Tab-separated table of C-alpha atoms and ligand atoms in Angstrom:
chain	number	residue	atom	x	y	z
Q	228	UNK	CA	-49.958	-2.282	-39.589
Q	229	UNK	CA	-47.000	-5.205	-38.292
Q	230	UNK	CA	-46.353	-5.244	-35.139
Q	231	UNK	CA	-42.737	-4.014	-33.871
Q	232	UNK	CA	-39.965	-6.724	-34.483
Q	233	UNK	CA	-36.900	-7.751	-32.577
Q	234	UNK	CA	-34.530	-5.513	-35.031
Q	235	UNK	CA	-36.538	-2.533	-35.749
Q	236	UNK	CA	-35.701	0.363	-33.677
Q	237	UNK	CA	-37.118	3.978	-33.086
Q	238	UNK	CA	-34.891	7.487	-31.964
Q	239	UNK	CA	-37.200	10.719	-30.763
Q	240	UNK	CA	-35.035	13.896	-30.849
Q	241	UNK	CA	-36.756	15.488	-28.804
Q	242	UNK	CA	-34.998	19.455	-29.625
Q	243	UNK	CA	-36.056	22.929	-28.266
Q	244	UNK	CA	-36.822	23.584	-31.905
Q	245	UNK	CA	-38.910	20.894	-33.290
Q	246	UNK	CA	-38.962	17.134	-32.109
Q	247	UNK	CA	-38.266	13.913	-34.910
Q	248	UNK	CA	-38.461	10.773	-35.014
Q	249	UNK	CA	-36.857	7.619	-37.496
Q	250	UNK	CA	-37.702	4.252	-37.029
Q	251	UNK	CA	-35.005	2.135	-38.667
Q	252	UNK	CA	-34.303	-1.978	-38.935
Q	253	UNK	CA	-31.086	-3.018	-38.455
Q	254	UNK	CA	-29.114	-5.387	-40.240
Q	255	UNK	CA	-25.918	-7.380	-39.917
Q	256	UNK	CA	-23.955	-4.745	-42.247
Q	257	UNK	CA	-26.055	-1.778	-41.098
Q	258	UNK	CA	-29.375	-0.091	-40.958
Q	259	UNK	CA	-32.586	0.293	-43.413
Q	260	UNK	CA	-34.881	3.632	-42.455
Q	261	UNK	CA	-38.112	2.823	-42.764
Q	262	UNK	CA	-39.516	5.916	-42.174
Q	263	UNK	CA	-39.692	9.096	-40.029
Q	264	UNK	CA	-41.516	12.329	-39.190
Q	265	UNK	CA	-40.771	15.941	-37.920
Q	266	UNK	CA	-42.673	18.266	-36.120
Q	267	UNK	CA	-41.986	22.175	-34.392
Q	268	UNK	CA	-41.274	21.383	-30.777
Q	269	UNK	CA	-43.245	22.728	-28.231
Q	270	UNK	CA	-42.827	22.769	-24.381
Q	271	UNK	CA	-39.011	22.470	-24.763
Q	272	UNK	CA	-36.756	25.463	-23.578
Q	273	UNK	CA	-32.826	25.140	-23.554
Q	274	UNK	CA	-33.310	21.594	-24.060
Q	275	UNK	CA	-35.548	20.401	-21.033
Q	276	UNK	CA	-39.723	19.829	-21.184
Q	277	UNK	CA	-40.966	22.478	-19.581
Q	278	UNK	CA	-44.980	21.203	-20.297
Q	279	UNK	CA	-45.520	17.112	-20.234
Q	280	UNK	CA	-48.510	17.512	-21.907
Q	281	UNK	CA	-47.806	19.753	-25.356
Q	282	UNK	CA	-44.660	17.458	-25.770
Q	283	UNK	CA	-46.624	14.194	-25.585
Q	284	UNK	CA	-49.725	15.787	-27.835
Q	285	UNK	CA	-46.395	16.437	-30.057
Q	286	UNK	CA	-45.595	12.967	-29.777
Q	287	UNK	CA	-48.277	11.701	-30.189
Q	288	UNK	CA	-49.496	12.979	-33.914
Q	289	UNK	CA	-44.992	12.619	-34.622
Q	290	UNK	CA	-45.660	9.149	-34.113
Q	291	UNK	CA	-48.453	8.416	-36.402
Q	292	UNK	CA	-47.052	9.755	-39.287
Q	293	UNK	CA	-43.761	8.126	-38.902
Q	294	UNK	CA	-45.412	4.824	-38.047
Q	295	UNK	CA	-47.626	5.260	-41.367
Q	296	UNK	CA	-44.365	6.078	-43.528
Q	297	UNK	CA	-42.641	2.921	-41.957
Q	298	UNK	CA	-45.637	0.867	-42.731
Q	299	UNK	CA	-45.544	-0.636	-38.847
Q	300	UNK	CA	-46.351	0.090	-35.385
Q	301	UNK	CA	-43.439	0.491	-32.639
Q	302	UNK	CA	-43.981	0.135	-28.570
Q	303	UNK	CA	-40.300	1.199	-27.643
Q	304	UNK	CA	-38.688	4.632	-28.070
Q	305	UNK	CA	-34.840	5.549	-27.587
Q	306	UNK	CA	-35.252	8.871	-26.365
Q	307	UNK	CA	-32.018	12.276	-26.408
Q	308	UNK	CA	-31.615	13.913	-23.221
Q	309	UNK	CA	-29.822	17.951	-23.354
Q	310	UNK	CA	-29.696	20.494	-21.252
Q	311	UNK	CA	-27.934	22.286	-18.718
Q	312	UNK	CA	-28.491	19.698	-15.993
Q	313	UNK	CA	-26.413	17.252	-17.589
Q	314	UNK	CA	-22.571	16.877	-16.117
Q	315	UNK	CA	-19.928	14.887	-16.576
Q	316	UNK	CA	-17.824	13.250	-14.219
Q	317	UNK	CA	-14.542	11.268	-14.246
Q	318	UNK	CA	-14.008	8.443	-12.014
Q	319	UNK	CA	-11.824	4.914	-11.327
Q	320	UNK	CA	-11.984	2.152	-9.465
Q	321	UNK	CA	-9.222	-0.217	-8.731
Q	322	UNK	CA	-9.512	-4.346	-8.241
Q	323	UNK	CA	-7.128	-6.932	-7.212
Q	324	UNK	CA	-7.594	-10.433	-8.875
Q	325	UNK	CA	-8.138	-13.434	-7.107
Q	326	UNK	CA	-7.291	-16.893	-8.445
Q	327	UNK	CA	-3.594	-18.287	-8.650
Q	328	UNK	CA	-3.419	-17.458	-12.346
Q	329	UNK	CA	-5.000	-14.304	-12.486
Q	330	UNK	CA	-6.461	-14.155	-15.171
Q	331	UNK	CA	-9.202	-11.234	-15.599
Q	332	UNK	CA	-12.687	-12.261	-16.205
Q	333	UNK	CA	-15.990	-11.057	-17.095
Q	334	UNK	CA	-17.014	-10.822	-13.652
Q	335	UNK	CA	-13.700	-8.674	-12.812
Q	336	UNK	CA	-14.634	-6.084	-15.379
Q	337	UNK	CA	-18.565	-6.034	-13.723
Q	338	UNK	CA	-16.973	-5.701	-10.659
Q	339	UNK	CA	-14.516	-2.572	-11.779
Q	340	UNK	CA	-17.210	-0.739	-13.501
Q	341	UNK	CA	-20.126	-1.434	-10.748
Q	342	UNK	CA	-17.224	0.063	-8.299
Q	343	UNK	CA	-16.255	3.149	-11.005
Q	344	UNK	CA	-20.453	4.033	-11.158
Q	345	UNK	CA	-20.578	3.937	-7.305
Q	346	UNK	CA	-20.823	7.865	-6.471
Q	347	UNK	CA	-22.331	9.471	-4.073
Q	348	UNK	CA	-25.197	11.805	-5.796
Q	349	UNK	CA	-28.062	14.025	-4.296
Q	350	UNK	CA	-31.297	12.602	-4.140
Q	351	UNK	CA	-32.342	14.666	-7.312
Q	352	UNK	CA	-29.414	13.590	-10.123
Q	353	UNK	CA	-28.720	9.711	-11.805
Q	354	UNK	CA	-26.347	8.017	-13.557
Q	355	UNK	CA	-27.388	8.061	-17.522
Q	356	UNK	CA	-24.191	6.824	-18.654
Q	357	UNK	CA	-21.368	5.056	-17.735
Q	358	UNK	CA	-18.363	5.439	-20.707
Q	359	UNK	CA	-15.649	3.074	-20.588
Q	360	UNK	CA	-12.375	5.093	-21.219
Q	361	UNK	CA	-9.914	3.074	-20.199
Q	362	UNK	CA	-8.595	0.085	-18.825
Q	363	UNK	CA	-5.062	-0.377	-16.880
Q	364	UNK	CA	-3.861	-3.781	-16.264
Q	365	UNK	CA	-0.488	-3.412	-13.350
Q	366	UNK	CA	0.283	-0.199	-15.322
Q	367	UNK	CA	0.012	-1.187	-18.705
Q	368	UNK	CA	-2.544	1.496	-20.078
Q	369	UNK	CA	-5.123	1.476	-23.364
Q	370	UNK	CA	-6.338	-2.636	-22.986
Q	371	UNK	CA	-8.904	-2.422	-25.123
Q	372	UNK	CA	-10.542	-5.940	-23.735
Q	373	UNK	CA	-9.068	-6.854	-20.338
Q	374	UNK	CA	-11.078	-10.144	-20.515
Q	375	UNK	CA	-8.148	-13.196	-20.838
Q	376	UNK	CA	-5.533	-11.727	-19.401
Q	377	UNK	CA	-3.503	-11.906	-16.914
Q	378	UNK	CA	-2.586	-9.303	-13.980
Q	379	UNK	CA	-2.490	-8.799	-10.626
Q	380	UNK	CA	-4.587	-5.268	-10.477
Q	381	UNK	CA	-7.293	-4.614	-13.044
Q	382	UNK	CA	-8.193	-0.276	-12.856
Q	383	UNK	CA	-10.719	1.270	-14.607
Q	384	UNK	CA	-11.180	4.899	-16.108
Q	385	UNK	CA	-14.695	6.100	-16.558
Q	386	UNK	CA	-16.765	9.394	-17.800
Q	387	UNK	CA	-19.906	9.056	-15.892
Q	388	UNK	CA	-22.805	11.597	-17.361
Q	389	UNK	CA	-25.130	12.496	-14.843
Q	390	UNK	CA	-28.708	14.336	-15.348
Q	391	UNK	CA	-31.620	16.013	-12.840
Q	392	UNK	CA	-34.024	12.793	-11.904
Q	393	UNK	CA	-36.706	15.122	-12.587
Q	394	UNK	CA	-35.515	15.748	-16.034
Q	395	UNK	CA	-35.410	12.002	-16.820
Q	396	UNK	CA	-38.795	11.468	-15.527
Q	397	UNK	CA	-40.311	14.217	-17.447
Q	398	UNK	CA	-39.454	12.592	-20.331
Q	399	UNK	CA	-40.544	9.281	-19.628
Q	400	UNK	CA	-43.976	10.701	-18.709
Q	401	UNK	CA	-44.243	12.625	-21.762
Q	402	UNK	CA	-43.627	9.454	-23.918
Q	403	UNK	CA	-45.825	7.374	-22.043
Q	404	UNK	CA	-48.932	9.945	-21.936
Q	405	UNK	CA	-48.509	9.762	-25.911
Q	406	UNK	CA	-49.047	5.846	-25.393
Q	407	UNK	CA	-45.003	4.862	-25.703
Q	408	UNK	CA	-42.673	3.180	-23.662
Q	409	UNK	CA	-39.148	4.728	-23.013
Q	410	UNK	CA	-36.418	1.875	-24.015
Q	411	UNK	CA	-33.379	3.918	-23.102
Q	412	UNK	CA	-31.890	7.838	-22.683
Q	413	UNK	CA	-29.559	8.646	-24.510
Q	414	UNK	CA	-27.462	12.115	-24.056
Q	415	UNK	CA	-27.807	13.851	-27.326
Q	416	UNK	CA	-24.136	15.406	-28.407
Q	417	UNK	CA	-22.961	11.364	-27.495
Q	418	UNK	CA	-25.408	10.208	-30.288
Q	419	UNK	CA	-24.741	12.831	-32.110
Q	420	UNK	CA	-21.347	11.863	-32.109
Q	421	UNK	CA	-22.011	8.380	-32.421
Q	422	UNK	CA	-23.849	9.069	-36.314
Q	423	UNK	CA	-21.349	11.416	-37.368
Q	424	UNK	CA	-17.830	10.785	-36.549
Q	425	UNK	CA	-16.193	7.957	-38.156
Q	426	UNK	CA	-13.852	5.256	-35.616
Q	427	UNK	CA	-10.376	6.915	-36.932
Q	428	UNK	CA	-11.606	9.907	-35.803
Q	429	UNK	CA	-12.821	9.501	-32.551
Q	430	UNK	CA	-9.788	7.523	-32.134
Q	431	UNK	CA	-7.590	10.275	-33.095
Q	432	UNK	CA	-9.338	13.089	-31.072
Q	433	UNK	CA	-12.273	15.650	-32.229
Q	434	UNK	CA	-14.840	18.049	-31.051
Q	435	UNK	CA	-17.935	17.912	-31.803
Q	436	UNK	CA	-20.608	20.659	-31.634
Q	437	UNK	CA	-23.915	20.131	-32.050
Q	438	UNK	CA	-25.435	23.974	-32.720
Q	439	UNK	CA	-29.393	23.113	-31.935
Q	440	UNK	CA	-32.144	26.166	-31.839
Q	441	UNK	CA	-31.831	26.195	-27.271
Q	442	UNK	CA	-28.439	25.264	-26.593
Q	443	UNK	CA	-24.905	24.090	-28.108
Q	444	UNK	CA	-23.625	20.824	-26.801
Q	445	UNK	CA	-20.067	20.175	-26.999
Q	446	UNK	CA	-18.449	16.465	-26.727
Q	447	UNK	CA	-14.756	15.710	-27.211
Q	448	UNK	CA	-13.860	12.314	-28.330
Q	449	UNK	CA	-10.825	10.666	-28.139
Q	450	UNK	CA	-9.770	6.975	-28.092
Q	451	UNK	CA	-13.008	5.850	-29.723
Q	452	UNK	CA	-14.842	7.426	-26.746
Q	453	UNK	CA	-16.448	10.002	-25.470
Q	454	UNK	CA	-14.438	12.095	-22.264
Q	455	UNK	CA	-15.812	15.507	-22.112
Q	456	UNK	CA	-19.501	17.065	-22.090
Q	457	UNK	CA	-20.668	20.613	-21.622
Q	458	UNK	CA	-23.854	22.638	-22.699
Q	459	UNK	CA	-23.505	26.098	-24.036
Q	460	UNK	CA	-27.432	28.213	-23.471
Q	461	UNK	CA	-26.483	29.797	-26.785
Q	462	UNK	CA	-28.190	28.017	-29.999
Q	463	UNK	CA	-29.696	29.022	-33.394
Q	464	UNK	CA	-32.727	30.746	-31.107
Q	465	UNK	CA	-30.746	33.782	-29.959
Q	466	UNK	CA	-29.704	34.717	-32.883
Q	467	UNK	CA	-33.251	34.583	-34.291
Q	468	UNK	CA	-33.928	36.850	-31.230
Q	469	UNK	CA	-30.994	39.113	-31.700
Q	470	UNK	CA	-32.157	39.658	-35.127
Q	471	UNK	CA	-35.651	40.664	-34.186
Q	472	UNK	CA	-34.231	43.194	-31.359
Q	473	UNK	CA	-31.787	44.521	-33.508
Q	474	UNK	CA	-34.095	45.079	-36.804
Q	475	UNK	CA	-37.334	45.838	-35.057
Q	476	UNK	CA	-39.515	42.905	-36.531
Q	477	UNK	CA	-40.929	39.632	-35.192
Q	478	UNK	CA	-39.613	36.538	-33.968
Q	479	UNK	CA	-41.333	34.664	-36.904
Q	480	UNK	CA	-40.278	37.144	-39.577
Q	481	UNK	CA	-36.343	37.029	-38.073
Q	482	UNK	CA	-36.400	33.449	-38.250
Q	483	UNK	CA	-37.849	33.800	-42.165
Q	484	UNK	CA	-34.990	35.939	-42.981
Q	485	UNK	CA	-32.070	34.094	-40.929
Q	486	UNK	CA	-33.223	30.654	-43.124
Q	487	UNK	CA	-33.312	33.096	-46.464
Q	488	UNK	CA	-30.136	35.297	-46.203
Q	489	UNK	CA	-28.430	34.948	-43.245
Q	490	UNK	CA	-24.735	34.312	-43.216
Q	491	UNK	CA	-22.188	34.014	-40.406
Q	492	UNK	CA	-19.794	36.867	-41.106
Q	493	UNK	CA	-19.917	39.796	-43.482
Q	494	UNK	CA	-16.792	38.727	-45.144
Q	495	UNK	CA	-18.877	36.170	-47.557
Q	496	UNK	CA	-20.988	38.564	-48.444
Q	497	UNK	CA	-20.354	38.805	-52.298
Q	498	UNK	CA	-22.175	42.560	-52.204
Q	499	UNK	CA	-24.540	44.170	-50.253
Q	500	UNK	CA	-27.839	44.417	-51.220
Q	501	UNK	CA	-31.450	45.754	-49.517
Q	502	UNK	CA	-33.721	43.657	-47.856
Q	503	UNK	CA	-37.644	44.077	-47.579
Q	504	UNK	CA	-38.432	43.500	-43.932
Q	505	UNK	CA	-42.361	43.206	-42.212
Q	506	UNK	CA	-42.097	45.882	-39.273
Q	507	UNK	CA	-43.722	44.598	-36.208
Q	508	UNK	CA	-47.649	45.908	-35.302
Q	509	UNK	CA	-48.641	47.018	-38.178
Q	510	UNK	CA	-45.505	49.641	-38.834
Q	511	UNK	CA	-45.308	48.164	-42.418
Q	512	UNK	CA	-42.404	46.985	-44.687
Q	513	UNK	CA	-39.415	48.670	-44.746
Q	514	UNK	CA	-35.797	47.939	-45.950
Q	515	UNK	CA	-32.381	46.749	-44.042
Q	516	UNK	CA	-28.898	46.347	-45.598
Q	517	UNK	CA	-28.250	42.412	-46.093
Q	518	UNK	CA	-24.744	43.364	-43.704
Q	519	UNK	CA	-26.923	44.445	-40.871
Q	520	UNK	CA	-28.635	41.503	-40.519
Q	521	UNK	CA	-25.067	39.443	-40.750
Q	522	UNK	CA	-23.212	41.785	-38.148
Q	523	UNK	CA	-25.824	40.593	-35.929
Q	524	UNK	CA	-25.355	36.882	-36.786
Q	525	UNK	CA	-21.543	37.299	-36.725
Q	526	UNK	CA	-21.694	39.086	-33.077
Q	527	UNK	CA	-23.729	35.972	-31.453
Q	528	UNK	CA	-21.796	33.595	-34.050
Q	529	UNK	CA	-18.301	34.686	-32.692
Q	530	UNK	CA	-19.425	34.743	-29.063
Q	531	UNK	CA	-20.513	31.156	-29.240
Q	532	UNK	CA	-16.983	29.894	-30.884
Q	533	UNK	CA	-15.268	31.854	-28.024
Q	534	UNK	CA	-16.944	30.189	-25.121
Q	535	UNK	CA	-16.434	27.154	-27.449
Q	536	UNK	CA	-12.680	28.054	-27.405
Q	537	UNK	CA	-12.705	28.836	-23.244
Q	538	UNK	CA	-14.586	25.320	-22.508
Q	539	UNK	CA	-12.196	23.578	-24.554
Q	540	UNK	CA	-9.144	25.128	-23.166
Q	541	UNK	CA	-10.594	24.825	-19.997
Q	542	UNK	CA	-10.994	21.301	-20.275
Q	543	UNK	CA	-7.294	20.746	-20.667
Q	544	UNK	CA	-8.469	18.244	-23.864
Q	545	UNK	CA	-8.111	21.482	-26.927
Q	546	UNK	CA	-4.261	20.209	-27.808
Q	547	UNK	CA	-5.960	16.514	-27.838
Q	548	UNK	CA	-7.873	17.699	-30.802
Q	549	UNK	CA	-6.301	16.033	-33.873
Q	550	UNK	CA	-8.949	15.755	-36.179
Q	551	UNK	CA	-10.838	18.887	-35.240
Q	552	UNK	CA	-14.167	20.105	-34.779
Q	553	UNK	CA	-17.344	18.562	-36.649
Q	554	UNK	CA	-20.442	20.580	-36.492
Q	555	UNK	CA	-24.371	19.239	-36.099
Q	556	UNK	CA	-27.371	20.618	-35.745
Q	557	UNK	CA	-29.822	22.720	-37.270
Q	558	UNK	CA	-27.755	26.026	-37.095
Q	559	UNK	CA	-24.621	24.496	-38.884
Q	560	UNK	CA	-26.567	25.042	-42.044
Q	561	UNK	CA	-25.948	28.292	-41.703
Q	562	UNK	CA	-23.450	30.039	-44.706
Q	563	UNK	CA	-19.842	30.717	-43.700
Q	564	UNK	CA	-20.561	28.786	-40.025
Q	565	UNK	CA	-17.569	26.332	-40.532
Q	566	UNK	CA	-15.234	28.847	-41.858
Q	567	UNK	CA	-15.960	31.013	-38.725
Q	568	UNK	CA	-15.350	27.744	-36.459
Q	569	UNK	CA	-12.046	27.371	-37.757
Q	570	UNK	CA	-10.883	31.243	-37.445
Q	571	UNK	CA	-12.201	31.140	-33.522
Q	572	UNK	CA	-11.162	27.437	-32.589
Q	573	UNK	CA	-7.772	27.404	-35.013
Q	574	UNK	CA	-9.042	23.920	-35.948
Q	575	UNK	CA	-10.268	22.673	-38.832
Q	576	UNK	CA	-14.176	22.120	-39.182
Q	577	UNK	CA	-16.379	19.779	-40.929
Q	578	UNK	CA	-20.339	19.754	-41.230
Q	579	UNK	CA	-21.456	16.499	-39.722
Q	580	UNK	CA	-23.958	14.512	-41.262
Q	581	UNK	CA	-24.654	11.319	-40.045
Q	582	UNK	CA	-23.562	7.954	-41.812
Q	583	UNK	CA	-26.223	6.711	-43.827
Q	584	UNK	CA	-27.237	6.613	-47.365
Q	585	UNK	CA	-26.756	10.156	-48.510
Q	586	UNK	CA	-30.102	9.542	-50.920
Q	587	UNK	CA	-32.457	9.394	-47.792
Q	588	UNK	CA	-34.417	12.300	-46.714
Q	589	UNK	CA	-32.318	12.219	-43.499
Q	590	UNK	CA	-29.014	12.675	-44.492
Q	591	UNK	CA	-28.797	15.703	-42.986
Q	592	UNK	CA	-27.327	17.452	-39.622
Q	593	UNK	CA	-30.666	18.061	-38.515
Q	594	UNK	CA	-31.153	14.477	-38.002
Q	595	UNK	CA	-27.758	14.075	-36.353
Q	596	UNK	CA	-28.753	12.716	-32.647
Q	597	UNK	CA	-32.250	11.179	-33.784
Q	598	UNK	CA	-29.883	8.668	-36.545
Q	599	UNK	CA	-27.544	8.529	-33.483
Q	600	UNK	CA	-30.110	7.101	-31.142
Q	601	UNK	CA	-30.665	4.030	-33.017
Q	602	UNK	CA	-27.022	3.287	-33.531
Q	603	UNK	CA	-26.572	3.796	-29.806
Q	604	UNK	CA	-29.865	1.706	-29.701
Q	605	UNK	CA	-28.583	-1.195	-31.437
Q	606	UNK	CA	-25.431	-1.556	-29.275
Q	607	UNK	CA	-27.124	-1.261	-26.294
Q	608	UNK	CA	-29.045	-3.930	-27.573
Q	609	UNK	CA	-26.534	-6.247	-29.003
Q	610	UNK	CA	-24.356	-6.082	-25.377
Q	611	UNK	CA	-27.744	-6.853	-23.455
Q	612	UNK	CA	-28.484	-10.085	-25.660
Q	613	UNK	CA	-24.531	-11.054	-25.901
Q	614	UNK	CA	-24.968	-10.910	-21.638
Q	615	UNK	CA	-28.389	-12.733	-21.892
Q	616	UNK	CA	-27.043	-15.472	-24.005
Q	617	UNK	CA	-23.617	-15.168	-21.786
Q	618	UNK	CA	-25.984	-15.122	-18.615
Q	619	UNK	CA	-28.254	-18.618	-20.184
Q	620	UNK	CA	-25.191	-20.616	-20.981
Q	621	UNK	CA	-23.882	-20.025	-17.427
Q	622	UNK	CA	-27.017	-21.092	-16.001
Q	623	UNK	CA	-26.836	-23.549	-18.191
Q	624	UNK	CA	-23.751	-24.498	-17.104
Q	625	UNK	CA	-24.434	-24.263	-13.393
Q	626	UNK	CA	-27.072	-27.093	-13.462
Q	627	UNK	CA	-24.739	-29.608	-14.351
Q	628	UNK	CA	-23.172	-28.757	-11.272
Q	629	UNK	CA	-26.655	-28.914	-8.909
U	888	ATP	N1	-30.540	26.447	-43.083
U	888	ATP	C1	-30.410	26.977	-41.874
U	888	ATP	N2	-29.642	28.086	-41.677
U	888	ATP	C2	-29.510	28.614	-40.445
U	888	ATP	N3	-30.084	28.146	-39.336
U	888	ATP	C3	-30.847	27.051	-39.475
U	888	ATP	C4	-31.047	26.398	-40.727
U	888	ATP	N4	-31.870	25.342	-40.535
U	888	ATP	C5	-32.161	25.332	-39.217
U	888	ATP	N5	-31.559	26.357	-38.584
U	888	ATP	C6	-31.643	26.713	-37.157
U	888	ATP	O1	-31.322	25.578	-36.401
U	888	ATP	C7	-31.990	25.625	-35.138
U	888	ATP	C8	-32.652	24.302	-34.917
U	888	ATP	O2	-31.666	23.299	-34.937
U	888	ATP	P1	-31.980	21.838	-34.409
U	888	ATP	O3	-33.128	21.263	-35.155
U	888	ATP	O4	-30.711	21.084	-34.399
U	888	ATP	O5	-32.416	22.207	-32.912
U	888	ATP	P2	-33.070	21.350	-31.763
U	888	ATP	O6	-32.502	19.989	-31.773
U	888	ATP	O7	-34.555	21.443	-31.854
U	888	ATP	O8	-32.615	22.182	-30.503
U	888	ATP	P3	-31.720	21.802	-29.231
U	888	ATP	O9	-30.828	20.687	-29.649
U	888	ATP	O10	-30.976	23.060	-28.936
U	888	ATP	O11	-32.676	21.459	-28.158
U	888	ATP	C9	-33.018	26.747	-35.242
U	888	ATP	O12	-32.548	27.860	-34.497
U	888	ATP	C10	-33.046	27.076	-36.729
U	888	ATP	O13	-33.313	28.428	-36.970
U	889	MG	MG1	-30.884	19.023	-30.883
C-alpha cells in the first residue's frame, strides 16, 4: 500500500453510535475521497470514551478497511471531540501599536490573539479552539484582515471552546493504542458546520443542529464564524429507549422499528396501520398501532426542539438567525424531523449534507463532522505551511542582517 502523502488527509467521527472514518486528498479546487469505513461505536456514551480499549480495537479494524478502500496507508488522524464537557467562552484582548506609522502587522495580530487565549482555566480543562470573530481597529468594527493597516488600537473578539484535559487525552490514547497518531481535535458541531453550511450562510446567521444517537450539539454561525456552542444529552438514543419502555420490547427491536416506520409527529401519518412487534423474553409477537410508536417519537422529538428553542433564546443570538436552522446527524433522517424543527424553532429548516459530490457513498448527514474534519484539516494545514514559509523567509531575511 503508498505511504501517506503531504495532501491526503484522514477525519475519525468518533459518535456514541458508531465511529467513521474518510480519508480524502485534497486539491487546489477541492477534495477527492478515496475511501472510508463505518463501524457501531462502542465505549462512547453522550459523546465521551468511556473504555480506551473497545474504542481503539474499533479503530483499529475501522482503519483497515478504509485504508484498503483508499488503496494507501495513513499515520495522522483529525479526530471530533462532543460532549457535555465542552464550553464556550467569549473573550478580547486589546493592543496599542507601536511604530510612528502604525501600521498593524502580523506580529500585532499574534500578539492580540495570544493575549485573547490567555484565561485562567483549572488544571483539568484546555483550550481546543480559538475562533476569530472579530477584529476592531480604533472603533471601526468587522476588519476582516487587520494586517496593512493603519490604527492606533488593534482589539480582538474571540469564542474560545474549551474541553476536560482528560477527555482530550482519552482520545489521543485510544488512537494511538490502535497504532495512529492524533494530528488535531476538532469539536464536532464546528466541523459539522464547516461541511454543511455554505459562506453566505454562515455569513448571514444560522443554527445548526447536529441530532447524533448520545447528544444534540447546537452551533450558531454568524459572520462566517462560529459564536455559540452547547450540547443537548438528548439524541436519536432516547428515543430508541423511549420506544422500548413505552411498547414493552427491546432496545434492538425499537431501534429496528424507529429506522422502518418511525416518523416525527402523527400528523404525516397518511393512515394508521398495525405493526408486528417481538415482545421482550420470550412474550412473543404482538401488534401496536403505527401512531403509538410516533406519539412517542413526537413527545422526545418536541422536547428536544424546545430546549433547542430555550438555548437559543437564551443565548441572546435566536433573532441573529437569518438563514435558519440546518440539521445533521444520524437522527435528521428521520420523516417529518425538519417540518417539526420549523413549527418549534419558527425558523426555517434544511437537512444538511455536507458539500461534496452528491454521487459518493458519503453524501449523507451521517457523515456530516467526519467530511468536516478534513476540510477543517486542510485549513489548519494550509495556515501552518503559509506561517512556515512566512516563518523561513523571515529567517531568511534575518541572516542578511547577522
Ligand atoms: N433513517 C433514520 N431515521 C431515524 N433515525 C436514524 C436514521 N438513521 C440513523 N438514525 C439515528 O441516528 C442516531 C445516530 O446518529 P449519528 O450517526 O449522527 O450519531 P453519532 O455521531 O454516533 O452520535 P453522537 O454524535 O451523539 O455522539 C441513532 O440514534 C440512529 O438511530
Ligand atoms: Mg456525531
Amino acid at each position: 500500500m503508498r505511504e501517506e502523502k503531504k495532501n491526503v488527509i484522514a477525519g475519525l467521527d468518533i459518535g456514541t453510535s458508531k465511529i467513521c472514518v474518510i480519508i480524502g486528498k485534497a486539491r487546489e479546487d477541492g477534495l477527492d475521497i478515496l475511501g472510508s469505513s463505518i463501524t457501531s461505536s462502542e465505549g462512547v456514551q453522550k459523546g465521551v470514551i468511556t473504555s480506551i480499549n473497545k474504542v481503539s480495537g474499533r479503530i483499529k479494524r475501522l482503519m483497515k478497511n478504509a485504508e484498503l478502500d483508499a488503496g494507501r496507508k495513513v499515520n495522522k488522524l483529525w479526530v471530533s471531540i462532543a460532549g457535555s464537557h465542552i464550553q464556550g467562552k467569549d473573550n478580547q484582548s486589546f493592543i496599542s501599536i507601536k511604530g510612528e506609522e502604525q501600521i498593524i502587522s502580523k506580529k500585532d495580530v499574534d500578539e492580540a490573539l495570544k493575549k485573547a487565549s490567555s484565561i485562567a482555566l483549572p488544571r483539568d480543562r484546555e483550550i481546543i479552539h480559538t475562533l476569530t470573530q472579530d477584529y476592531i481597529i480604533d472603533g471601526q468594527d468587522q476588519i476582516k484582515n487587520p494586517v496593512g493597516m493603519r490604527g492606533a488600537h488593534l482589539q480582538l473578539k474571540v469564542h474560545l471552546i474549551t474541553a476536560s484535559s482528560g477527555c482530550c487525552r482519552n482520545i489521543e490514547e485510544s488512537v494511538k493504542n490502535a497504532g495512529y497518531e492524533v494530528e488535531g481535535l476538532a469539536l464536532q458541531p464546528l466541523v459539522s458546520g464547516i461541511s454543511t453550511l455554505p459562506p453566505q450562510e454562515q455569513e448571514l446567521g444560522v443554527a445548526l443542529l447536529d441530532i447524533g444517537g448520545g447528544t444534540t450539539d447546537l452551533a450558531v454561525f454568524l459572520r462566517e464564524g462560529l459564536i455559540f456552542t452547547k450540547v443537548i444529552a438528548v439524541g436519536g438514543n432516547h428515543l430508541t429507549n423511549d420506544i422500548a419502555v413505552g411498547l414493552h420490547i427491546s432496545r434492538e427491536e425499537a431501534e429496528k422499528i424507529k429506522l422502518r416506520c418511525g416518523t416525527a409527529s402523527v400528523d404525516y401519518l397518511n393512515k394508521d396501520e398495525y405493526l408486528e412487534v417481538e415482545g421482550v423474553a420470550g412474550r412473543g409477537n404482538y401488534r401496536v398501532k403505527r401512531s403509538a410508536l410516533v406519539h412517542i417519537i413526537q413527545m422526545r422529538i418536541e422536547e428536544l426542539f424546545e430546549l433547542v428553542d430555550l438555548e437559543l433564546k437564551s443565548s441572546g443570538y435566536k433573532g441573529l438567525i437569518t438563514s435558519g436552522v440546518v440539521l445533521t446527524g444520524g437522527s435528521s433522517l428521520l420523516p417529518g424531523v425538519k417540518e417539526k424543527a420549523e413549527e418549534k424553532l419558527a425558523l426555517p429548516a434544511r437537512i444538511g449534507y455536507p458539500r461534496i459530490d452528491s454521487s459518493t457513498k458519503i453524501f449523507s448527514p451521517v457523515y456530516a463532522t467526519a467530511v468536516g474534519l478534513i476540510f477543517w484539516g486542510m485549513k489548519v494545514r494550509q495556515e501552518l505551511s503559509l506561517k512556515e514559509r512566512l516563518d523561513v523567509k523571515l529567517k531568511e531575511w534575518f541572516k542578511d542582517f547577522f
